[in-house]
Coordinates of C-alpha atoms and ligand atoms in Angstrom, one line a residue:
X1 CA 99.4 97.9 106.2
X2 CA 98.0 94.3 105.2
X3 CA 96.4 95.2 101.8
X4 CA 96.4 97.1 98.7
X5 CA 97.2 100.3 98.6
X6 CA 95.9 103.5 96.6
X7 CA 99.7 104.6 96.8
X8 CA 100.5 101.6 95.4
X9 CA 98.6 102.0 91.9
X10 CA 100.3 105.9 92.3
X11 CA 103.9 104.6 92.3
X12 CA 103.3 102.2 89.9
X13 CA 102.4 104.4 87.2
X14 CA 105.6 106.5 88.5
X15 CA 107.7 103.7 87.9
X16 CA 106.3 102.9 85.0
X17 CA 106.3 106.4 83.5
X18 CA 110.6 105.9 84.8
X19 CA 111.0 102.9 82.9
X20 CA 110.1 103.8 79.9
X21 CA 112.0 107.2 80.0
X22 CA 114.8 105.0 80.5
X23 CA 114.3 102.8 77.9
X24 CA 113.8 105.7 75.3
X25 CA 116.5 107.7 76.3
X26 CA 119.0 105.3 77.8
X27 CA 121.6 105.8 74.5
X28 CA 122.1 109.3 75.8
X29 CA 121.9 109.0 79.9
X30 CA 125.4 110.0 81.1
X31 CA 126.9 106.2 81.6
X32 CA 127.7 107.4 85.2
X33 CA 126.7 109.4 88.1
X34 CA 128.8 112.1 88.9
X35 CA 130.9 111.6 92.0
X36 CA 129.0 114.1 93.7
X37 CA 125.9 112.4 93.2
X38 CA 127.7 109.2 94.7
X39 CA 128.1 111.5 97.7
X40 CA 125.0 112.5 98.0
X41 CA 123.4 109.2 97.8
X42 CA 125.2 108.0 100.6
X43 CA 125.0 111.1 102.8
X44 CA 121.6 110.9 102.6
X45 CA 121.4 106.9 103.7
X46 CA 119.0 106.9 107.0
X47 CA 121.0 106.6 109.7
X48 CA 119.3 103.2 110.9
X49 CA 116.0 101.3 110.3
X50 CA 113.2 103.6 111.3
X51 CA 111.0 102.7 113.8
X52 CA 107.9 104.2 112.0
X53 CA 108.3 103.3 108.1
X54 CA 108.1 105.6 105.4
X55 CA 105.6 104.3 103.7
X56 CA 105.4 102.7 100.0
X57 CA 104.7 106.2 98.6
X58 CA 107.8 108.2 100.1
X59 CA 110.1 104.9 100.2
X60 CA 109.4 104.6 96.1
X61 CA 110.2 108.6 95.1
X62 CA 113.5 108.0 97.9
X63 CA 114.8 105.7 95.5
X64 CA 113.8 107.3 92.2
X65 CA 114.9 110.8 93.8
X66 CA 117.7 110.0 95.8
X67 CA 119.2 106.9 95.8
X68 CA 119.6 105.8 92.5
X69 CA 121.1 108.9 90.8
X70 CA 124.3 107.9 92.7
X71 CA 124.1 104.3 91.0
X72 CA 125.2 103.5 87.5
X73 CA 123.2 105.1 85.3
X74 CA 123.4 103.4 82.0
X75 CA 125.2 99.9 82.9
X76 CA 122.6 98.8 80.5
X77 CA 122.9 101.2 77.8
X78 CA 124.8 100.9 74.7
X79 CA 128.5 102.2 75.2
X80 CA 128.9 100.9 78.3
X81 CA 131.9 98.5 77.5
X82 CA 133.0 97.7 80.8
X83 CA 133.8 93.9 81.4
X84 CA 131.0 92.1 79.3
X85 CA 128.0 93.0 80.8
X86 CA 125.1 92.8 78.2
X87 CA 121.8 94.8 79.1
X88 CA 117.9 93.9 79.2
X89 CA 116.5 92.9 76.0
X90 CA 112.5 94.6 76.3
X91 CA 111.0 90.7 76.7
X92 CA 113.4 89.8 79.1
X93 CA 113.2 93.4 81.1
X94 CA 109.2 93.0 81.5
X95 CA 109.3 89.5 81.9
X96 CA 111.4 90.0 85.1
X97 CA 108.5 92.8 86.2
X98 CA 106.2 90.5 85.8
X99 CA 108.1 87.9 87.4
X100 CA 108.9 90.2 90.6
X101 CA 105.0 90.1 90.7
X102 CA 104.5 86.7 91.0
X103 CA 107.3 86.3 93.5
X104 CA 106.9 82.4 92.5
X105 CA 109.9 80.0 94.3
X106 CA 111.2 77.6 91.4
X107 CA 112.5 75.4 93.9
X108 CA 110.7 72.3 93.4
X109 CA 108.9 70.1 90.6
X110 CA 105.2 70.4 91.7
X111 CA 103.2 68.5 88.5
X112 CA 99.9 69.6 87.6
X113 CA 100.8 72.3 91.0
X114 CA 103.1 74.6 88.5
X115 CA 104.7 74.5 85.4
X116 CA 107.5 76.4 86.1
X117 CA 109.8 73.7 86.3
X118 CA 109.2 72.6 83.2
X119 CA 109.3 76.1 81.9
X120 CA 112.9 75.8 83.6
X121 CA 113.4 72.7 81.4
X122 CA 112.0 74.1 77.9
X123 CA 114.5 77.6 78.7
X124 CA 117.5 75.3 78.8
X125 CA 116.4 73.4 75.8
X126 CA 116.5 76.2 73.9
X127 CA 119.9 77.4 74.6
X128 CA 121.2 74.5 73.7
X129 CA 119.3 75.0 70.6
X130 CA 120.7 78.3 70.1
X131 CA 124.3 77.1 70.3
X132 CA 123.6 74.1 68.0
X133 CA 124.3 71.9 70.6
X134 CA 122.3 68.5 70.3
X135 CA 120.2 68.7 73.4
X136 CA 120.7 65.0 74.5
X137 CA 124.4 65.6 75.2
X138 CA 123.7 67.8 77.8
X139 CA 121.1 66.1 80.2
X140 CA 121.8 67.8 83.3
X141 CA 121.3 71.1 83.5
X142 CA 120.8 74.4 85.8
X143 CA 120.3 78.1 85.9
X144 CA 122.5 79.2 88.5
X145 CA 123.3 83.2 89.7
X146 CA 125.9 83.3 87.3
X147 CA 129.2 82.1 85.6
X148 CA 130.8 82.2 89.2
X149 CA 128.1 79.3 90.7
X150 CA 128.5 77.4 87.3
X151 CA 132.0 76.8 88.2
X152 CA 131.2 76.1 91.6
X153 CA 128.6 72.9 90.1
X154 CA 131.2 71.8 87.6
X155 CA 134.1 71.5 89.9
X156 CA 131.9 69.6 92.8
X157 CA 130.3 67.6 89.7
X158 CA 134.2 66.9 88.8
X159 CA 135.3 66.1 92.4
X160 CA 132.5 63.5 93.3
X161 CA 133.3 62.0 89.6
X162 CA 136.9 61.4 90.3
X163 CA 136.7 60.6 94.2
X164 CA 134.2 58.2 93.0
X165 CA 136.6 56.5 90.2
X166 CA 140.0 56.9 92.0
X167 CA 141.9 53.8 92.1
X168 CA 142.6 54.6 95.9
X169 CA 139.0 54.4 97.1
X170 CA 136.5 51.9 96.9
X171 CA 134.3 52.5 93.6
X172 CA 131.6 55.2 94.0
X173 CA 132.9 56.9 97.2
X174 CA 130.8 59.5 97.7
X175 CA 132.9 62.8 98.8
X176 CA 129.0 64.8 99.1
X177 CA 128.5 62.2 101.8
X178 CA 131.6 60.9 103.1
X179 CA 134.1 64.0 103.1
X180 CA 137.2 63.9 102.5
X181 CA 138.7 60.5 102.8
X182 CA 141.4 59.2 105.4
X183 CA 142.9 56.9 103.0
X184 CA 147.0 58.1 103.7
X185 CA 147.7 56.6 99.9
X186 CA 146.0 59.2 98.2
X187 CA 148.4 61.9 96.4
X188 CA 148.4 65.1 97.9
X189 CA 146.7 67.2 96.8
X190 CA 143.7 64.6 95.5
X191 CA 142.9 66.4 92.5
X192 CA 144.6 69.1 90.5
X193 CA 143.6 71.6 88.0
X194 CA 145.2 72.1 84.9
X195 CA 144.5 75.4 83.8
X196 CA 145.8 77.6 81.1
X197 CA 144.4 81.6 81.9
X198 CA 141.4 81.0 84.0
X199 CA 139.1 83.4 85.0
X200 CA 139.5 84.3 88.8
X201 CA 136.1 82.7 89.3
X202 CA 137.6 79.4 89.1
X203 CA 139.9 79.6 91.3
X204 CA 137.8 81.1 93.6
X205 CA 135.3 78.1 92.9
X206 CA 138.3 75.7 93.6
X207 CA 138.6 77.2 97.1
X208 CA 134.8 76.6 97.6
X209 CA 134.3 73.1 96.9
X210 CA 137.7 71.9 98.9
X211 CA 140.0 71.5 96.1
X212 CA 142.1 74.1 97.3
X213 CA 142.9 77.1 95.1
X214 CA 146.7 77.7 95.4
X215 CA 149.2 76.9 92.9
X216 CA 150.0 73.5 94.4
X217 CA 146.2 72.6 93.3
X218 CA 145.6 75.2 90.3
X219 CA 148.2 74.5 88.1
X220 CA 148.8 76.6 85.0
X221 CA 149.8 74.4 81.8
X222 CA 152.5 75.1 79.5
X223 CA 150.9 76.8 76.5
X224 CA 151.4 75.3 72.4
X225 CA 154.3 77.4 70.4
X226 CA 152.9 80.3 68.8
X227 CA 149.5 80.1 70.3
X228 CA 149.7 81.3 74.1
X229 CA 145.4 80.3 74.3
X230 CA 146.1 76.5 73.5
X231 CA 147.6 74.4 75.6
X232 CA 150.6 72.2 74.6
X233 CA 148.6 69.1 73.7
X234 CA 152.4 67.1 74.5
X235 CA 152.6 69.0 77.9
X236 CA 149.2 68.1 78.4
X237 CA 149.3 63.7 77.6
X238 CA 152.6 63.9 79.7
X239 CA 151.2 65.3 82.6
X240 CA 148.0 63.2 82.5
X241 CA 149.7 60.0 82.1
X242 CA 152.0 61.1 84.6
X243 CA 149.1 62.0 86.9
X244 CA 147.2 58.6 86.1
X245 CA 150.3 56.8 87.5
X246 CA 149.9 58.2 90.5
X247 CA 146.0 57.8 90.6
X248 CA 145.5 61.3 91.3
X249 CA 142.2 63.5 89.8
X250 CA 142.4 65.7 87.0
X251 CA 140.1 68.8 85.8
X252 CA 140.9 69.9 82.5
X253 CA 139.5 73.6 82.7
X254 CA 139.1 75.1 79.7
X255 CA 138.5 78.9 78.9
X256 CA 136.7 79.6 76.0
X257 CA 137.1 83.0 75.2
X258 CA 139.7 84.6 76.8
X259 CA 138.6 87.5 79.0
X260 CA 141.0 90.3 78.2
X261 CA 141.6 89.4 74.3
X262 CA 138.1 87.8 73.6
X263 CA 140.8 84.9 71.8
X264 CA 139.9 81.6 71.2
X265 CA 142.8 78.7 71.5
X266 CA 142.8 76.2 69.8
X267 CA 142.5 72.4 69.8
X268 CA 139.6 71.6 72.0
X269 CA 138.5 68.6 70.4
X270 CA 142.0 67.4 71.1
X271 CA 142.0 68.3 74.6
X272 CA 138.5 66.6 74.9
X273 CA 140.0 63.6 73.8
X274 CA 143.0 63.5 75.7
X275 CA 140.9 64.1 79.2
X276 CA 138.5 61.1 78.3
X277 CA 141.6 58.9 77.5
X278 CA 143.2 59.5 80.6
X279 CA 139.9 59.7 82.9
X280 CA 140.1 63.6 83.5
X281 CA 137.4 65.7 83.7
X282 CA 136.8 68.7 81.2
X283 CA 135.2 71.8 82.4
X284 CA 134.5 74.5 80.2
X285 CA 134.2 78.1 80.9
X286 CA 132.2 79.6 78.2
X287 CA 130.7 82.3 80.1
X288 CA 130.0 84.6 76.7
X289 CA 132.6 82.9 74.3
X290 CA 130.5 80.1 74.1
X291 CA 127.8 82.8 72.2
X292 CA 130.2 82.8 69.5
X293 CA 128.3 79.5 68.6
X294 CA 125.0 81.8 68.2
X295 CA 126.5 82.6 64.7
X296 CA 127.2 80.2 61.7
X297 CA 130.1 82.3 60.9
X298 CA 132.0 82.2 64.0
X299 CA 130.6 78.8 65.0
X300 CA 134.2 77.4 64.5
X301 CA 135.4 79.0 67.0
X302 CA 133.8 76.9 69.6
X303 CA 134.2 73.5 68.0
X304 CA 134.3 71.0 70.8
X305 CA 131.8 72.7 72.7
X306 CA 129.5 69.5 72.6
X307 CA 132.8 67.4 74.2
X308 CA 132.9 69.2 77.7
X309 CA 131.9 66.8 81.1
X310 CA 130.9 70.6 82.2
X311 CA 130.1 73.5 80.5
X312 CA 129.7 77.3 82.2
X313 CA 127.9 79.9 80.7
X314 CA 125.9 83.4 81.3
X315 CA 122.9 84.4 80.7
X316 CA 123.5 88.0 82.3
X317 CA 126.3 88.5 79.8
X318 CA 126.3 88.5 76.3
X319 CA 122.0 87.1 75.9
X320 CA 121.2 90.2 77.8
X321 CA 118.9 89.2 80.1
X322 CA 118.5 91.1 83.8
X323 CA 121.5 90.3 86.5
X324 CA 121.6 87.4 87.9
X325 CA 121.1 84.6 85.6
X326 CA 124.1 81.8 84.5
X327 CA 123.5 78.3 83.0
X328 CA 125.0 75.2 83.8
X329 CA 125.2 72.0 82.0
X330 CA 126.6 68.6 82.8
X331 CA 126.6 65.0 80.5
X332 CA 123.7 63.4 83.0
X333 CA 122.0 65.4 86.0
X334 CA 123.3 62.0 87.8
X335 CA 126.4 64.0 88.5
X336 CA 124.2 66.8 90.5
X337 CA 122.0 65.2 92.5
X338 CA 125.2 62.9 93.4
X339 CA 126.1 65.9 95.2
X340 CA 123.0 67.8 95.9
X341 CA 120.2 65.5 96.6
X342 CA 120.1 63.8 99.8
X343 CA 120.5 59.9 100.3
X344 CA 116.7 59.4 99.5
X345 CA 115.7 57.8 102.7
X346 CA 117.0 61.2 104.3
X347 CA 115.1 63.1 101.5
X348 CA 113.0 66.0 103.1
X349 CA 109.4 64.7 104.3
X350 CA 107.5 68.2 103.4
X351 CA 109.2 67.7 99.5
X352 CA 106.7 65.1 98.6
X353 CA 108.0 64.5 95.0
X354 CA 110.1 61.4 95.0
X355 CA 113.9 61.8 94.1
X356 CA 114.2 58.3 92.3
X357 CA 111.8 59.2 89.4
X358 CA 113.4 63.1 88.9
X359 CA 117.0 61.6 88.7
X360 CA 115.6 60.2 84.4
X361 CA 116.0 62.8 82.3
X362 CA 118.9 62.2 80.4
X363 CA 117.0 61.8 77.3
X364 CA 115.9 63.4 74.2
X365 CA 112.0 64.9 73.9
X366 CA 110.9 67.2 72.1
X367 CA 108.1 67.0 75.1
X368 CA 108.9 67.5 78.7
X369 CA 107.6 64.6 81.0
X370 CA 106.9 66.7 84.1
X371 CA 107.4 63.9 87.0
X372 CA 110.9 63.2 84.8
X373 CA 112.3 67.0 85.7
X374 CA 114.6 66.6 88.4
X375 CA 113.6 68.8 91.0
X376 CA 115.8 72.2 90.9
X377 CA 116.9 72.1 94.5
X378 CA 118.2 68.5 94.1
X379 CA 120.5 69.6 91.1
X380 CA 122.1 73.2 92.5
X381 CA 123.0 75.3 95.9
X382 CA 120.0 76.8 96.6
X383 CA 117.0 75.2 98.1
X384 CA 114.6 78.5 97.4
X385 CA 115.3 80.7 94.1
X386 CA 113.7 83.0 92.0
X387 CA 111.9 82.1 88.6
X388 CA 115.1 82.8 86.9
X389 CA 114.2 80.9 84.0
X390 CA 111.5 83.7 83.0
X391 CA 113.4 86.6 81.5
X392 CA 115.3 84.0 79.8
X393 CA 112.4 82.3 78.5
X394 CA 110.9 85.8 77.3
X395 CA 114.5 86.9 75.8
X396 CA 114.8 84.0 73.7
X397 CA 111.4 83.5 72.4
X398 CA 110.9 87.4 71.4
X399 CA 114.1 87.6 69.5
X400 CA 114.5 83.7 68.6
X401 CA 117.4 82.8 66.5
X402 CA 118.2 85.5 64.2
X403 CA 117.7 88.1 66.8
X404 CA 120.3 86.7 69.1
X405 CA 122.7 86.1 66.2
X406 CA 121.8 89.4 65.1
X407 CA 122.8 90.8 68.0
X408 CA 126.6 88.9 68.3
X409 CA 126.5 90.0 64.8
X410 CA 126.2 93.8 65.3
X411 CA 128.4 93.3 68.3
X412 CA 131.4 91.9 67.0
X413 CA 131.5 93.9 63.6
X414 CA 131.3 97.3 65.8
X415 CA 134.2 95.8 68.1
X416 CA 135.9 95.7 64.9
X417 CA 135.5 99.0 64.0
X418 CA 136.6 100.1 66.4
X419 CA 140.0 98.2 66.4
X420 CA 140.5 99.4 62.7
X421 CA 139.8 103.3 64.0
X422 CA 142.5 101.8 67.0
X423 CA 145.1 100.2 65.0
X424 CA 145.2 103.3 62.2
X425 CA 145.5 105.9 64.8
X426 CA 148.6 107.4 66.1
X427 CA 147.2 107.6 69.8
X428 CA 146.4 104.1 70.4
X429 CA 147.9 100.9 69.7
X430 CA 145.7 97.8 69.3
X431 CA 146.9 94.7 71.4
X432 CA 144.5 91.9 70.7
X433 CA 144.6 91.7 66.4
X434 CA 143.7 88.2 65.8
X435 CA 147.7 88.4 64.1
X436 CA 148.7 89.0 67.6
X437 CA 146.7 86.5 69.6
X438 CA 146.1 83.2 68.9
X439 CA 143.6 80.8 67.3
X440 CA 142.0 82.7 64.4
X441 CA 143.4 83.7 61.2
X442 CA 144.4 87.2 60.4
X443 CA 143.5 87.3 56.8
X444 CA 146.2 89.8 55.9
X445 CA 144.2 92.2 58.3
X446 CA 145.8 93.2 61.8
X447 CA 142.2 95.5 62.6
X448 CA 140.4 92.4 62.9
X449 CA 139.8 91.3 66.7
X450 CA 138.7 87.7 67.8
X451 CA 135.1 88.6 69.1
X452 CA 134.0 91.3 70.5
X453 CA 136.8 92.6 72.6
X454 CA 138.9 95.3 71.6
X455 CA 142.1 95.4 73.9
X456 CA 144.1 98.6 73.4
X457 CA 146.6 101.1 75.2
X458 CA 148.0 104.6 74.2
X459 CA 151.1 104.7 71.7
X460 CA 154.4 105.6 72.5
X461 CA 153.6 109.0 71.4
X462 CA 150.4 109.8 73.0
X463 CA 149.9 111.7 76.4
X464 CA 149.5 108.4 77.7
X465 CA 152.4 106.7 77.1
X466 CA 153.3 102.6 77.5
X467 CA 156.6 103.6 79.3
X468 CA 154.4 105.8 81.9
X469 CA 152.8 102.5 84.4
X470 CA 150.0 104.7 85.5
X471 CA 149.4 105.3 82.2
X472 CA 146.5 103.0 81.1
X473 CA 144.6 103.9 84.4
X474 CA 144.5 107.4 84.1
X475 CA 143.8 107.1 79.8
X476 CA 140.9 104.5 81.0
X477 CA 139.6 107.2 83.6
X478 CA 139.9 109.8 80.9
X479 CA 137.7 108.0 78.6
X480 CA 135.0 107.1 81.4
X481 CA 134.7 110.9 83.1
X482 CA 133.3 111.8 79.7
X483 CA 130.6 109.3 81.2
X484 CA 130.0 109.2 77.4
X485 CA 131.0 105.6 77.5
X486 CA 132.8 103.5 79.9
X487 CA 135.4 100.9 79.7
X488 CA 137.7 98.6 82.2
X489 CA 141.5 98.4 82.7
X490 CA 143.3 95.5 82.8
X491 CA 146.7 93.9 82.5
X492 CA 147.6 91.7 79.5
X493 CA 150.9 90.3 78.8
X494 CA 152.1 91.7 82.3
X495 CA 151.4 95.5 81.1
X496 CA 148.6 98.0 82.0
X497 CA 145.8 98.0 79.0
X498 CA 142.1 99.2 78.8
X499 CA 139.5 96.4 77.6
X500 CA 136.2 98.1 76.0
X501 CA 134.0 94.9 75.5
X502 CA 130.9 95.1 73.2
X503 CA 128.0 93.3 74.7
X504 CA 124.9 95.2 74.7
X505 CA 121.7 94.4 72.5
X506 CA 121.4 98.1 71.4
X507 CA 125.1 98.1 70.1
X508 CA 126.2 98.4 66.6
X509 CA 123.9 98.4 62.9
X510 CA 123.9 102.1 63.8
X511 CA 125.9 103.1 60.8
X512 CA 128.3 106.4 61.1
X513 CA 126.6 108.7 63.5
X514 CA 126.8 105.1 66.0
X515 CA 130.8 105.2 65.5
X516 CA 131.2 108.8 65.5
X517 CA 130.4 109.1 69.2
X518 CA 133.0 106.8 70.2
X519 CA 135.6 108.0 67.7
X520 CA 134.9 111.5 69.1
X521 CA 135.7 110.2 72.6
X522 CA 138.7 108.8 71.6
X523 CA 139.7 112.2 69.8
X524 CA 138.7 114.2 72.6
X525 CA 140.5 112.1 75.5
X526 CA 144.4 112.3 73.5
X527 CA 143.7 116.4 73.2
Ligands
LIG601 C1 132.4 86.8 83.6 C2 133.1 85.5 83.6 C3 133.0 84.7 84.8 C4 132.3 85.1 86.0 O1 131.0 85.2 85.7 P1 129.9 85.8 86.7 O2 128.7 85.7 85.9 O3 130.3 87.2 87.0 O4 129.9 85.0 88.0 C5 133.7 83.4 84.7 N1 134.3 83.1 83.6 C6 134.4 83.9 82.5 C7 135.2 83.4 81.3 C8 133.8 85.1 82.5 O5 133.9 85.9 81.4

């Protein structure tokens, strides 16, 4: 086959026709296959690449017919509360269609060749603008696969920062270029991470860029009295001055929103300023916390946002957008291409674009000077990636403003409610009341849960009870064979606990008959 097909035009309309079946009826599609319909997915796997290929036609009903009835069926639907997952806005869902069509590389800055760089540019632009976040503090800037690379670029923006400003090296060592140094003066380990419940990501990323990820490297900090999400600001100067003695590296990492409780910590701004006093770099995880800023009303929560040297986010999460997509920003892109462009006399001949005139964009402009973008494979991992910027792009422009802040909106209140249904019942007990966990006020009312998390277990006297340690597994499984909704087990506070996470664009502003559904799953389960 080397052209267009009449099958093609057939299946297109089929998968078309699917779509939009799914997108109608996707509130009541069973949130899971059935484990038989796992089985029969994979027992009917071909055996091996054929030698003859089945053709668009057959390949296309295969997948509609056989394979994907044993994949999740409604991830993206509306009650499936698993981790934080979000869904596919409709701009952002046709948007990446449209962009599997064009199959365009974003790789490089190719003026007056293809905008799409600067598209790139204008996407990121506006999520700062949808955080409130003045876009000249953050003048680097990435879309990366996810939350997971995001901490990958802020801990190797972190570790060429310090190696180039440790008292032990001469100024501006380059570890991108140089490796690890022989110097025998330098502490051991280099450069720590002080940590206060970070997201396994991070210490996977730690591993990654050579910091190490054991305890001797990712250290947890002590946390303040009475709030276990902020860290001991005293704990925290000691140790830094203590650390700046010695001339080793610091990377303050901080978590905003906490990913079992949805909690905020306080104090920031006062971590911020302690890291800058004592030459430590801040990196904060934001992956969906940092939406919380898409709302005037729960803006306070991320105060200090603005302050980080790096800040993680996701664009698959909680702004609903099509798997993968995560955002990355940094003070200046100087601290990317300082470890992702090559020396520029070993710069790649076939990139024609010069690297000295894309490393000036640390600026505010309401216009985007093309030949000023920094080309995207000088500033990340990859050196070939998808147009990830266009479902974004699309996402944010259809809803703008007031549809994402809508959408955090309806979220969060519809957590809520179902924390009050939580805390009043007899079968569950609610274990993330903002009373309970730190950094927001409780207003007299227990119900009320820091975003949009709602973490929870069975009471004493349920059939699921805390004493019992399979107990939260089996009551999570109970709630997701109804495949009604789904949500994820965890362990807070060292005990077994279910986390049901509202993310999804669809969620919430559905009045009663909305609630009822979960409230009758949650009856149903303790029978
Ligand atoms: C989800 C999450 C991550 C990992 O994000 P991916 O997009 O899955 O790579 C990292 N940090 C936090 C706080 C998260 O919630």
């Amino acid at each position: 086959m080397s052209g267009p097909s009449a099958e093609f035009d057939e299946c297109l309309a089929t998968v078309t026709a699917h779509i939009q079946a799914r997108h109608h009826g996707l509130s009541d599609i069973p949130t899971l296959p059935t484990p038989d319909a796992v089985q029969n997915t994979i027992s009917q796997l071909p055996a091996a690449l054929p030698t003859t290929g089945l053709g668009t036609k057959a390949t296309t009903s295969y997948l509609m017919d056989t394979l994907l009835p044993g994949c999740l069926q409604a991830q993206n639907g509306p009650r499936y509360f698993g981790f934080v997952v979000g869904g596919t806005t409709e701009a952002s869902q046709l948007a990446e269609i449209l962009g599997g069509s064009y199959d365009e590389n974003a790789h490089s800055t190719l003026p007056g060749v293809t905008a799409s760089s600067a598209i790139e540019q204008r996407t990121l632009e506006m999520i700062l603008d949808l955080l409130a976040i003045p876009r000249d503090v953050y003048g680097g800037r990435t879309l990366t696969t996810g939350a997971t690379a995001s901490n990958v670029l802020g801990l190797a923006c972190a570790r060429d920062h310090l190696y180039a400003n440790s008292p032990h090296l001469p100024k501006g060592y380059s570890y991108a270029q140089e490796g690890p140094p022989s110097d025998v003066n330098i502490p051991g380990p280099p450069i720590v991470l002080l940590t206060l419940h970070p997201h396994f990501s991070l210490v996977k990323s730690a591993g990654l860029v050579g910091l190490g990820s054991g305890p001797r490297v990712v250290q947890t900090m002590p946390s303040a009295p009475g709030d276990e999400l902020a860290f001991d600001l005293d704990a925290l100067r000691d140790r830094l001055e203590a650390e700046k003695k010695i001339g080793r590296g610091v990377i303050v990492c901080y978590g905003m929103g906490e990913v079992n409780t949805g909690g905020f910590g306080r104090g920031l701004e006062s971590v911020a300023k302690l890291s800058r006093e004592y030459g430590a770099w801040l990196h904060v995880d934001a992956a969906f916390g940092g939406f919380a800023a898409v709302v005037p009303e729960f803006r306070h929560l991320t105060k200090g946002i603005d302050l980080a040297d790096s800040l993680t986010l996701d664009g698959h999460k909680w702004l609903n957008v099509p798997y993968d997509c995560g955002i990355f920003f940094t003070r200046t892109s100087q601290s990317l291409l300082k470890v992702f462009a090559p020396p520029a006399a070993s710069a790649p001949a076939y990139l024609s674009a010069g690297i000295n005139s894309s490393s000036r964009t640390d600026r505010p402009s309401t216009e985007i000077i093309h030949e000023l973008v920094p080309i995207p494979l000088y500033v990340n991992i990859e050196n070939s990636r998808r147009f990830r910027a266009l479902p974004l792009f699309a996402s944010l422009l259809s809803l703008g403003q007031d549809g994402y802040a809508d959408i955090v909106r309806r979220n969060v209140l519809f957590a809520r409610k179902i924390a009050t249904y939580i805390s009043i019942s007899s079968d569950y007990e609610l274990l993330n009341s903002s009373a309970s966990v730190s950094g927001a006020s409780s207003e007299g009312k227990d119900a009320i849960v820091p975003l949009n998390i709602v973490l929870f277990r069975g009471s004493a006297t349920s059939k699921f009870p805390p004493t019992d340690p399979t107990a939260s597994a089996r009551l999570a499984q109970t709630i997701n064979d109804t495949r009604i909704m789904y949500v994820s087990g965890t362990k807070w506070r060292g005990q077994g606990s279910i986390r049901l996470a509202v993310s999804n664009w669809r969620t919430g502003g559905g009045g009663e008959e909305e609630f009822d559904v979960v409230r009758k799953v949650f009856e149903q389960v303790m029978q």
